[in-house]
Tab-separated table of C-alpha atoms and ligand atoms in Angstrom:
chain	number	residue	atom	x	y	z
A	11	MET	CA	-28.870	10.448	-16.279
A	12	GLN	CA	-25.780	11.641	-18.550
A	13	LEU	CA	-22.753	11.045	-16.616
A	14	SER	CA	-18.977	12.334	-17.169
A	15	HIS	CA	-16.841	10.940	-19.725
A	16	LEU	CA	-14.490	10.245	-16.708
A	17	VAL	CA	-17.009	8.264	-14.866
A	18	ASN	CA	-18.107	6.069	-18.032
A	19	THR	CA	-14.432	5.155	-18.499
A	20	LEU	CA	-13.579	4.308	-14.913
A	21	PRO	CA	-13.158	0.554	-14.434
A	22	PRO	CA	-14.878	-0.565	-11.408
A	23	TYR	CA	-12.468	-0.781	-8.429
A	24	HIS	CA	-11.162	-4.670	-8.427
A	25	PHE	CA	-11.593	-5.243	-4.797
A	26	ALA	CA	-15.117	-4.053	-4.442
A	27	ASP	CA	-16.188	-6.437	-7.225
A	28	ALA	CA	-14.264	-9.276	-5.314
A	29	LYS	CA	-15.968	-8.204	-2.287
A	30	ARG	CA	-19.277	-8.967	-4.133
A	31	LYS	CA	-18.233	-12.129	-5.415
A	32	ILE	CA	-17.131	-13.631	-2.258
A	33	ALA	CA	-20.345	-12.287	-0.463
A	34	GLU	CA	-22.515	-14.190	-3.337
A	35	LYS	CA	-20.413	-17.405	-2.712
A	36	GLN	CA	-20.805	-17.050	1.191
A	37	ALA	CA	-24.671	-16.851	0.483
A	38	ALA	CA	-24.560	-19.748	-1.383
A	39	GLY	CA	-23.118	-21.687	1.695
A	40	VAL	CA	-19.449	-21.752	0.644
A	41	ASP	CA	-16.956	-21.117	3.479
A	42	VAL	CA	-14.642	-18.704	1.386
A	43	ILE	CA	-11.035	-18.152	2.480
A	44	THR	CA	-10.161	-14.747	1.566
A	45	LEU	CA	-6.366	-14.439	0.641
A	46	SER	CA	-7.268	-11.329	-1.722
A	47	MET	CA	-7.463	-7.961	-0.097
A	48	GLY	CA	-4.612	-6.946	1.927
A	49	ASP	CA	-6.993	-6.243	4.905
A	50	PRO	CA	-5.281	-7.047	8.158
A	51	ASP	CA	-7.523	-9.601	10.073
A	52	LEU	CA	-5.612	-8.785	13.632
A	53	PRO	CA	-7.044	-6.141	15.861
A	54	ALA	CA	-5.757	-2.861	16.321
A	55	PRO	CA	-3.914	-2.081	19.533
A	56	GLN	CA	-5.976	-2.288	22.699
A	57	ALA	CA	-4.539	1.223	23.671
A	58	VAL	CA	-5.801	2.699	20.559
A	59	VAL	CA	-9.100	1.460	20.907
A	60	GLU	CA	-9.555	2.715	24.470
A	61	ARG	CA	-8.271	6.164	23.521
A	62	LEU	CA	-10.703	6.328	20.800
A	63	CYS	CA	-13.679	5.456	23.139
A	64	ALA	CA	-12.560	7.921	25.844
A	65	GLU	CA	-12.020	10.775	23.392
A	66	MET	CA	-15.494	9.980	21.838
A	67	GLN	CA	-16.750	11.020	25.326
A	68	ARG	CA	-15.889	14.423	25.114
A	69	PRO	CA	-18.203	16.655	23.342
A	70	ILE	CA	-15.410	19.084	22.057
A	71	ASN	CA	-14.189	16.141	19.615
A	72	HIS	CA	-17.541	16.332	18.097
A	73	ARG	CA	-16.992	19.514	16.518
A	74	TYR	CA	-15.219	20.098	12.919
A	75	PRO	CA	-11.737	19.221	13.321
A	76	GLU	CA	-8.759	20.939	12.152
A	77	TYR	CA	-8.142	20.975	8.560
A	78	ARG	CA	-4.935	19.991	8.548
A	79	GLY	CA	-4.972	17.986	11.792
A	80	LEU	CA	-4.074	18.386	15.424
A	81	ARG	CA	-0.568	19.722	16.304
A	82	ALA	CA	-0.113	16.931	18.535
A	83	LEU	CA	-0.622	14.439	15.698
A	84	HIS	CA	1.946	16.260	13.524
A	85	GLU	CA	4.228	16.089	16.632
A	86	ALA	CA	3.563	12.314	16.992
A	87	ILE	CA	4.297	11.420	13.144
A	88	ALA	CA	7.664	13.382	13.395
A	89	ALA	CA	8.693	11.698	16.713
A	90	TRP	CA	7.992	8.267	14.830
A	91	PHE	CA	9.538	9.193	11.867
A	92	GLU	CA	12.716	10.439	13.744
A	93	ARG	CA	12.721	7.127	15.578
A	94	ARG	CA	12.115	4.826	12.968
A	95	PHE	CA	14.159	6.319	9.935
A	96	HIS	CA	16.241	8.963	11.742
A	97	VAL	CA	15.032	11.674	9.741
A	98	THR	CA	13.797	14.690	11.216
A	99	LEU	CA	10.726	16.504	9.752
A	100	THR	CA	9.098	19.862	10.942
A	101	PRO	CA	5.762	18.889	12.295
A	102	GLU	CA	3.852	21.773	10.358
A	103	GLN	CA	5.308	21.872	7.147
A	104	ASP	CA	6.733	18.475	6.282
A	105	ILE	CA	3.654	16.442	7.455
A	106	LEU	CA	-0.124	16.251	6.569
A	107	PRO	CA	-2.348	13.676	8.130
A	108	LEU	CA	-4.551	12.066	5.491
A	109	LEU	CA	-7.718	10.004	5.916
A	110	GLY	CA	-6.027	6.944	4.636
A	111	SER	CA	-2.907	6.913	2.174
A	112	LYS	CA	-5.042	6.111	-0.766
A	113	GLU	CA	-6.510	9.610	-0.923
A	114	GLY	CA	-2.840	10.955	-0.747
A	115	LEU	CA	-2.291	9.354	-4.025
A	116	ALA	CA	-5.076	11.169	-5.673
A	117	TYR	CA	-4.323	14.462	-4.062
A	118	ALA	CA	-0.639	14.192	-5.065
A	119	ALA	CA	-1.470	13.284	-8.809
A	120	SER	CA	-3.772	16.795	-8.836
A	121	ALA	CA	-1.073	18.687	-6.992
A	122	VAL	CA	1.508	17.853	-9.357
A	123	LEU	CA	0.070	16.737	-12.945
A	124	ASN	CA	-1.734	18.905	-15.793
A	125	ALA	CA	-3.686	17.509	-18.533
A	126	GLY	CA	-1.259	16.225	-21.021
A	127	ASP	CA	1.647	15.467	-18.659
A	128	ILE	CA	2.890	11.866	-18.222
A	129	ALA	CA	3.006	9.858	-14.824
A	130	LEU	CA	5.541	7.189	-14.618
A	131	VAL	CA	4.156	4.170	-13.258
A	132	PRO	CA	5.947	1.189	-12.439
A	133	ASP	CA	4.165	-1.836	-13.459
A	134	PRO	CA	2.582	-3.959	-11.865
A	135	TYR	CA	1.127	-1.296	-9.808
A	136	TYR	CA	-1.721	-0.289	-7.088
A	137	THR	CA	-4.353	0.635	-9.530
A	138	VAL	CA	-4.836	4.056	-7.811
A	139	TYR	CA	-1.750	5.185	-9.476
A	140	VAL	CA	-3.129	5.144	-12.956
A	141	THR	CA	-6.626	6.272	-12.065
A	142	ALA	CA	-5.207	9.247	-10.217
A	143	ALA	CA	-3.081	10.150	-13.269
A	144	THR	CA	-5.907	9.636	-15.762
A	145	THR	CA	-8.456	11.542	-13.586
A	146	VAL	CA	-6.551	14.855	-14.372
A	147	GLY	CA	-5.847	14.255	-17.835
A	148	ALA	CA	-2.649	12.949	-17.554
A	149	GLU	CA	-1.136	9.773	-19.387
A	150	PRO	CA	0.339	6.813	-17.485
A	151	TYR	CA	3.534	5.546	-18.838
A	152	LEU	CA	4.305	2.063	-17.570
A	153	LEU	CA	8.056	0.978	-16.620
A	154	PRO	CA	7.841	-2.857	-16.407
A	155	MET	CA	9.433	-4.436	-13.069
A	156	ARG	CA	10.937	-7.692	-13.724
A	157	GLU	CA	11.639	-10.447	-11.321
A	158	GLU	CA	15.177	-11.070	-12.882
A	159	ASN	CA	15.656	-7.352	-12.073
A	160	HIS	CA	14.344	-7.804	-8.410
A	161	TYR	CA	11.488	-5.688	-9.285
A	162	LEU	CA	13.409	-2.438	-9.519
A	163	ILE	CA	12.485	-0.090	-12.437
A	164	ASP	CA	15.140	0.516	-15.140
A	165	LEU	CA	15.532	4.376	-15.206
A	166	GLU	CA	17.826	4.095	-18.691
A	167	ALA	CA	15.014	2.388	-20.278
A	168	ILE	CA	12.648	5.325	-20.235
A	169	PRO	CA	12.746	7.121	-23.830
A	170	SER	CA	13.758	10.814	-23.744
A	171	ALA	CA	10.647	11.857	-25.354
A	172	VAL	CA	8.739	10.401	-22.444
A	173	LEU	CA	11.112	12.026	-19.891
A	174	ALA	CA	10.491	15.504	-21.634
A	175	ARG	CA	6.526	15.155	-21.100
A	176	ALA	CA	7.239	13.330	-17.546
A	177	ARG	CA	6.211	15.010	-14.224
A	178	LEU	CA	5.624	12.300	-11.564
A	179	LEU	CA	7.119	9.197	-10.675
A	180	TRP	CA	5.319	6.668	-8.512
A	181	LEU	CA	7.603	4.627	-6.420
A	182	ASN	CA	6.192	1.645	-3.873
A	183	TYR	CA	8.748	-0.257	-1.697
A	184	PRO	CA	8.154	-2.618	-0.190
A	185	ASN	CA	6.134	-3.386	-3.247
A	186	ASN	CA	2.515	-4.341	-3.619
A	187	PRO	CA	1.877	-6.676	-5.041
A	188	THR	CA	5.495	-8.018	-6.249
A	189	THR	CA	6.812	-8.300	-2.570
A	190	GLY	CA	10.004	-6.333	-4.563
A	191	ILE	CA	12.214	-4.234	-1.927
A	192	ALA	CA	14.563	-1.085	-2.277
A	193	ASP	CA	17.839	-0.183	-0.606
A	194	LEU	CA	18.952	3.289	-0.057
A	195	ALA	CA	21.637	3.090	-3.010
A	196	PHE	CA	18.477	2.716	-5.637
A	197	PHE	CA	16.633	5.513	-3.809
A	198	GLU	CA	19.857	7.782	-4.250
A	199	ARG	CA	20.005	6.833	-8.108
A	200	VAL	CA	16.294	7.685	-8.300
A	201	VAL	CA	16.554	11.079	-6.367
A	202	ALA	CA	19.423	11.865	-8.850
A	203	PHE	CA	17.309	11.071	-11.884
A	204	ALA	CA	14.484	13.107	-10.450
A	205	ARG	CA	16.529	15.797	-10.166
A	206	ARG	CA	18.095	15.662	-13.710
A	207	HIS	CA	14.567	15.087	-15.214
A	208	ASN	CA	12.739	17.576	-13.075
A	209	LEU	CA	10.414	14.942	-11.608
A	210	VAL	CA	8.251	14.703	-8.530
A	211	ILE	CA	8.947	11.392	-6.791
A	212	VAL	CA	5.743	10.221	-4.821
A	213	HIS	CA	6.820	7.235	-2.802
A	214	ASP	CA	3.914	5.122	-1.309
A	215	MET	CA	5.362	3.151	1.698
A	216	ALA	CA	2.057	1.848	3.017
A	217	TYR	CA	3.990	-1.366	3.880
A	218	ALA	CA	6.787	0.143	5.688
A	219	GLU	CA	6.346	-1.541	9.133
A	220	VAL	CA	5.381	-5.320	7.780
A	221	TYR	CA	8.656	-6.816	7.606
A	222	PHE	CA	10.511	-10.242	8.099
A	223	ASP	CA	13.776	-11.722	9.520
A	224	ASP	CA	16.325	-9.070	9.772
A	225	PHE	CA	14.950	-6.893	6.896
A	226	ARG	CA	13.867	-3.342	7.807
A	227	PRO	CA	12.539	-0.946	4.764
A	228	VAL	CA	14.197	2.169	4.314
A	229	SER	CA	12.667	5.621	3.575
A	230	ILE	CA	13.414	7.614	0.602
A	231	LEU	CA	13.549	10.538	2.622
A	232	GLN	CA	17.019	9.141	4.286
A	233	VAL	CA	18.709	10.178	0.885
A	234	PRO	CA	20.293	13.590	1.810
A	235	GLY	CA	18.158	16.336	-0.230
A	236	ALA	CA	15.449	14.109	-1.039
A	237	ARG	CA	12.938	16.276	0.379
A	238	ASP	CA	13.822	18.856	-2.431
A	239	VAL	CA	12.107	16.308	-5.200
A	240	ALA	CA	10.091	13.658	-3.062
A	241	VAL	CA	7.281	12.982	-0.724
A	242	GLU	CA	6.297	9.848	0.925
A	243	LEU	CA	2.916	8.200	1.907
A	244	HIS	CA	2.786	6.172	4.963
A	245	SER	CA	-0.330	4.629	6.496
A	246	LEU	CA	-1.585	3.161	9.937
A	247	SER	CA	-3.793	0.623	8.006
A	248	LYS	CA	-1.365	-2.010	7.705
A	249	THR	CA	1.379	-0.475	10.096
A	250	TYR	CA	-1.118	-0.797	13.188
A	251	ASN	CA	-4.060	-2.977	11.923
A	252	MET	CA	-6.099	0.021	11.566
A	253	ALA	CA	-7.453	0.043	8.044
A	254	GLY	CA	-10.892	0.924	9.020
A	255	PHE	CA	-9.779	3.902	10.908
A	256	ARG	CA	-8.591	5.626	7.806
A	257	VAL	CA	-5.411	7.221	8.813
A	258	GLY	CA	-2.213	7.898	6.534
A	259	MET	CA	0.211	10.661	6.081
A	260	LEU	CA	1.939	12.685	3.500
A	261	VAL	CA	5.560	13.765	4.466
A	262	GLY	CA	8.303	15.304	2.746
A	263	ASN	CA	8.639	18.190	0.368
A	264	PRO	CA	6.806	21.150	2.144
A	265	ALA	CA	5.459	22.957	-0.908
A	266	LEU	CA	3.776	19.702	-2.148
A	267	VAL	CA	2.479	19.023	1.492
A	268	ASP	CA	1.064	22.653	1.565
A	269	ALA	CA	-0.624	21.982	-1.827
A	270	VAL	CA	-2.055	18.842	-0.914
A	271	GLY	CA	-3.256	20.611	2.256
A	272	ARG	CA	-5.174	23.198	0.233
A	273	LEU	CA	-6.690	20.890	-2.247
A	274	LYS	CA	-8.055	18.502	0.789
A	275	SER	CA	-9.387	21.682	2.843
A	276	ASN	CA	-11.477	22.652	-0.379
A	277	ILE	CA	-12.852	19.039	-0.301
A	278	ASP	CA	-13.026	17.320	3.220
A	279	SER	CA	-13.271	18.698	6.460
A	280	GLY	CA	-10.478	16.850	8.320
A	281	MET	CA	-10.050	13.807	10.220
A	282	PHE	CA	-12.364	12.919	13.403
A	283	ARG	CA	-10.434	14.292	16.498
A	284	PRO	CA	-11.082	10.972	18.307
A	285	VAL	CA	-9.352	8.905	15.393
A	286	GLN	CA	-6.788	11.635	15.662
A	287	TYR	CA	-5.891	10.836	19.335
A	288	ALA	CA	-6.120	6.946	18.572
A	289	ALA	CA	-3.361	7.464	15.846
A	290	ILE	CA	-1.224	9.368	18.373
A	291	GLU	CA	-1.854	6.424	20.907
A	292	ALA	CA	-0.561	4.139	18.010
A	293	LEU	CA	2.565	6.146	16.993
A	294	ASN	CA	3.703	6.015	20.627
A	295	LEU	CA	3.775	2.404	20.868
A	296	PRO	CA	7.319	0.714	21.326
A	297	ALA	CA	8.575	-1.023	18.441
A	298	SER	CA	8.242	-4.343	19.979
A	299	TRP	CA	4.592	-3.911	19.550
A	300	ILE	CA	5.158	-4.267	15.342
A	301	GLU	CA	7.958	-6.819	15.915
A	302	GLU	CA	5.634	-8.908	17.866
A	303	ARG	CA	2.684	-8.599	15.433
A	304	ASN	CA	5.157	-9.227	12.553
A	305	VAL	CA	6.233	-12.648	13.791
A	306	ILE	CA	2.503	-13.636	13.326
A	307	TYR	CA	2.823	-12.436	9.519
A	308	GLN	CA	5.975	-14.264	9.402
A	309	ARG	CA	4.779	-17.731	10.237
A	310	ARG	CA	1.938	-16.999	7.857
A	311	ARG	CA	4.335	-16.349	5.134
A	312	ASP	CA	6.447	-19.393	5.787
A	313	LEU	CA	3.207	-21.482	5.538
A	314	LEU	CA	2.165	-20.092	2.513
A	315	VAL	CA	5.491	-20.026	0.643
A	316	GLU	CA	6.315	-23.822	1.560
A	317	GLY	CA	2.643	-24.532	0.537
A	318	CYS	CA	2.997	-22.817	-2.834
A	319	ASN	CA	6.040	-24.284	-3.596
A	320	ALA	CA	4.785	-27.649	-2.726
A	321	LEU	CA	1.807	-26.739	-5.234
A	322	GLY	CA	4.064	-25.809	-7.900
A	323	LEU	CA	3.016	-22.298	-7.503
A	324	ARG	CA	6.749	-21.334	-7.750
A	325	THR	CA	7.676	-18.293	-5.238
A	326	GLU	CA	10.384	-16.668	-3.209
A	327	SER	CA	10.058	-15.849	0.293
A	328	PRO	CA	9.381	-12.018	0.589
A	329	ARG	CA	11.229	-10.006	3.059
A	330	ALA	CA	8.397	-7.490	3.728
A	331	GLY	CA	4.917	-6.546	2.848
A	332	LEU	CA	1.474	-8.426	3.401
A	333	TYR	CA	1.539	-10.828	0.366
A	334	VAL	CA	2.986	-13.863	-1.596
A	335	TRP	CA	3.770	-13.403	-5.314
A	336	ALA	CA	3.641	-16.845	-6.962
A	337	HIS	CA	3.766	-17.845	-10.684
A	338	VAL	CA	0.659	-19.648	-11.908
A	339	PRO	CA	0.875	-23.015	-13.351
A	340	GLN	CA	1.792	-23.476	-17.028
A	341	GLY	CA	-1.366	-23.123	-19.406
A	342	TYR	CA	-3.413	-20.873	-17.152
A	343	THR	CA	-3.587	-17.143	-17.355
A	344	SER	CA	-3.584	-15.386	-14.170
A	345	LYS	CA	-7.393	-14.316	-14.341
A	346	ASP	CA	-8.315	-18.111	-15.363
A	347	PHE	CA	-6.166	-19.689	-12.752
A	348	THR	CA	-7.804	-17.153	-9.934
A	349	GLN	CA	-11.307	-18.148	-11.049
A	350	TRP	CA	-10.202	-21.929	-11.059
A	351	LEU	CA	-8.940	-21.700	-7.300
A	352	PHE	CA	-12.310	-19.706	-6.341
A	353	GLU	CA	-14.854	-21.853	-8.018
A	354	GLN	CA	-13.332	-25.402	-7.135
A	355	CYS	CA	-11.642	-24.469	-3.860
A	356	GLY	CA	-13.291	-21.759	-2.298
A	357	VAL	CA	-10.317	-19.658	-2.067
A	358	MET	CA	-9.894	-16.094	-3.298
A	359	VAL	CA	-6.560	-14.707	-4.319
A	360	THR	CA	-5.739	-11.660	-6.787
A	361	ALA	CA	-4.755	-12.471	-10.335
A	362	GLY	CA	-1.808	-10.570	-11.207
A	363	ALA	CA	-2.981	-9.047	-14.449
A	364	ASN	CA	-5.456	-6.840	-12.151
A	365	PHE	CA	-2.267	-5.241	-11.386
A	366	GLY	CA	-1.448	-4.158	-15.067
A	367	PRO	CA	0.326	-6.186	-17.983
A	368	SER	CA	3.498	-7.212	-16.059
A	369	GLY	CA	1.456	-8.749	-13.539
A	370	GLU	CA	0.384	-11.601	-15.889
A	371	GLY	CA	1.728	-14.939	-14.799
A	372	TYR	CA	1.157	-14.350	-11.097
A	373	ILE	CA	-1.292	-14.546	-8.446
A	374	ARG	CA	-0.911	-12.375	-5.297
A	375	ILE	CA	-2.177	-14.189	-2.128
A	376	SER	CA	-2.419	-12.182	1.155
A	377	LEU	CA	-1.354	-12.944	4.683
A	378	THR	CA	-4.534	-11.797	6.147
A	379	GLU	CA	-6.187	-15.137	7.399
A	380	SER	CA	-4.883	-17.322	10.278
A	381	ASP	CA	-2.553	-20.211	10.109
A	382	GLU	CA	-5.261	-22.779	10.293
A	383	ARG	CA	-7.298	-21.230	7.323
A	384	ILE	CA	-3.827	-21.013	5.223
A	385	ARG	CA	-3.374	-24.631	5.970
A	386	THR	CA	-7.065	-25.353	5.058
A	387	ALA	CA	-6.644	-23.434	2.049
A	388	ILE	CA	-3.478	-25.389	1.006
A	389	SER	CA	-5.016	-28.951	1.644
A	390	ARG	CA	-8.275	-27.882	-0.178
A	391	ILE	CA	-6.081	-27.029	-3.295
A	392	GLN	CA	-4.173	-30.135	-2.798
A	393	SER	CA	-6.874	-32.397	-2.747
A	394	VAL	CA	-8.761	-30.594	-5.856
A	395	LEU	CA	-5.276	-31.085	-7.738
A	396	ARG	CA	-5.294	-34.768	-6.833
A	397	ARG	CA	-8.595	-35.351	-8.195
B	11	PLP	C1	0.448	-0.051	-2.283
B	11	PLP	C2	-0.790	0.528	-1.506
B	11	PLP	N1	-0.818	1.952	-1.144
B	11	PLP	C3	-1.846	2.476	-0.708
B	11	PLP	C4	-2.893	1.715	0.160
B	11	PLP	C5	-3.950	2.339	0.619
B	11	PLP	O1	-3.826	2.267	1.851
B	11	PLP	P1	-4.721	3.064	3.098
B	11	PLP	O2	-5.556	4.187	1.941
B	11	PLP	O3	-5.332	2.192	3.825
B	11	PLP	O4	-3.717	4.014	3.849
B	11	PLP	C6	-2.635	0.313	-0.162
B	11	PLP	C7	-3.698	-0.520	0.218
B	11	PLP	O5	-3.820	-1.406	0.115
B	11	PLP	C8	-1.686	-0.297	-0.665
B	11	PLP	O6	-1.695	-1.542	-1.039
């Protein structure tokens, strides 16, 4: 069959490939320790599961859902946003529930970009930013994020010829994969820059609620007037250990929220109502649920950071997110070292190069295995290195 140029040039999704390799190794009898995907291993909250089951029993919920989600879900998102970020959103206009935030990335790109436009992509990046731009014929322009700049982009380094064609700027803090974080002063600068250059900012905040110590990530919508130029994506995947439920949301600029709603209603038919009710249950949980869950991730972070530094994989302690971002040993590329860890130690991490050229020299290790499994991973690597 003759397939489109788009499909023929689309690379395989890295994690689909990694999952296949892990399954093959497991079938060969290897106990693989999976520190590659950001797929929470902890269960969704019990109240969420119970509400989902109860709503499944109601035949009314077996029918087509509302295209843009239940009013009650919009209200629960607005209330959560107010409590968490002290930002008031208008439930119907400023909020759109999504089937996970990943689809929101693709729709936002389609709603903003025309063929020939430029999308500004901080590098390293969640690969969907590039794919979402290229599928609509736009051109990604990479903005390196460097460790010495705390993984913040350098706006002044963008050439004016690029800015003239640029329409969209992706941002992602807490950042995947670098674990970089942004403060309000940075967001203020970016919002002012977007106004000057007529850019739309899409801030992906999938890791908003995985934070450590006394750090709390801020929303770009906390900048006065940000809603004129920005939208933000949130997700229940990492926030409430609900990756399989597929719940996310787009919030912010009402024109863009409406445009994505229009696109979506032409392509999908909304979110299964029991899942929407389950999402409301999650959003109504007290902040203590998040804090207690984050204690578990923080312990894992500490184990991994200490283990990596002891192994010579230099890293700093991240303040948010689901990952540790560590240097590979001298003499290895990130892909070679990842391959070595997988073949010699049965430990799967992700090579930094999978996230773009600026990811070379690093590996990304996720916090989604238990303390015991993390200890086992470190001691396996130690003993292979000793040999
Ligand atoms: C930076 C970033 N954005 C978005 C997503 C998508 O999350 P979901 O579609 O589960 O909401 C992920 C998932 O790993 C991510 O790392």
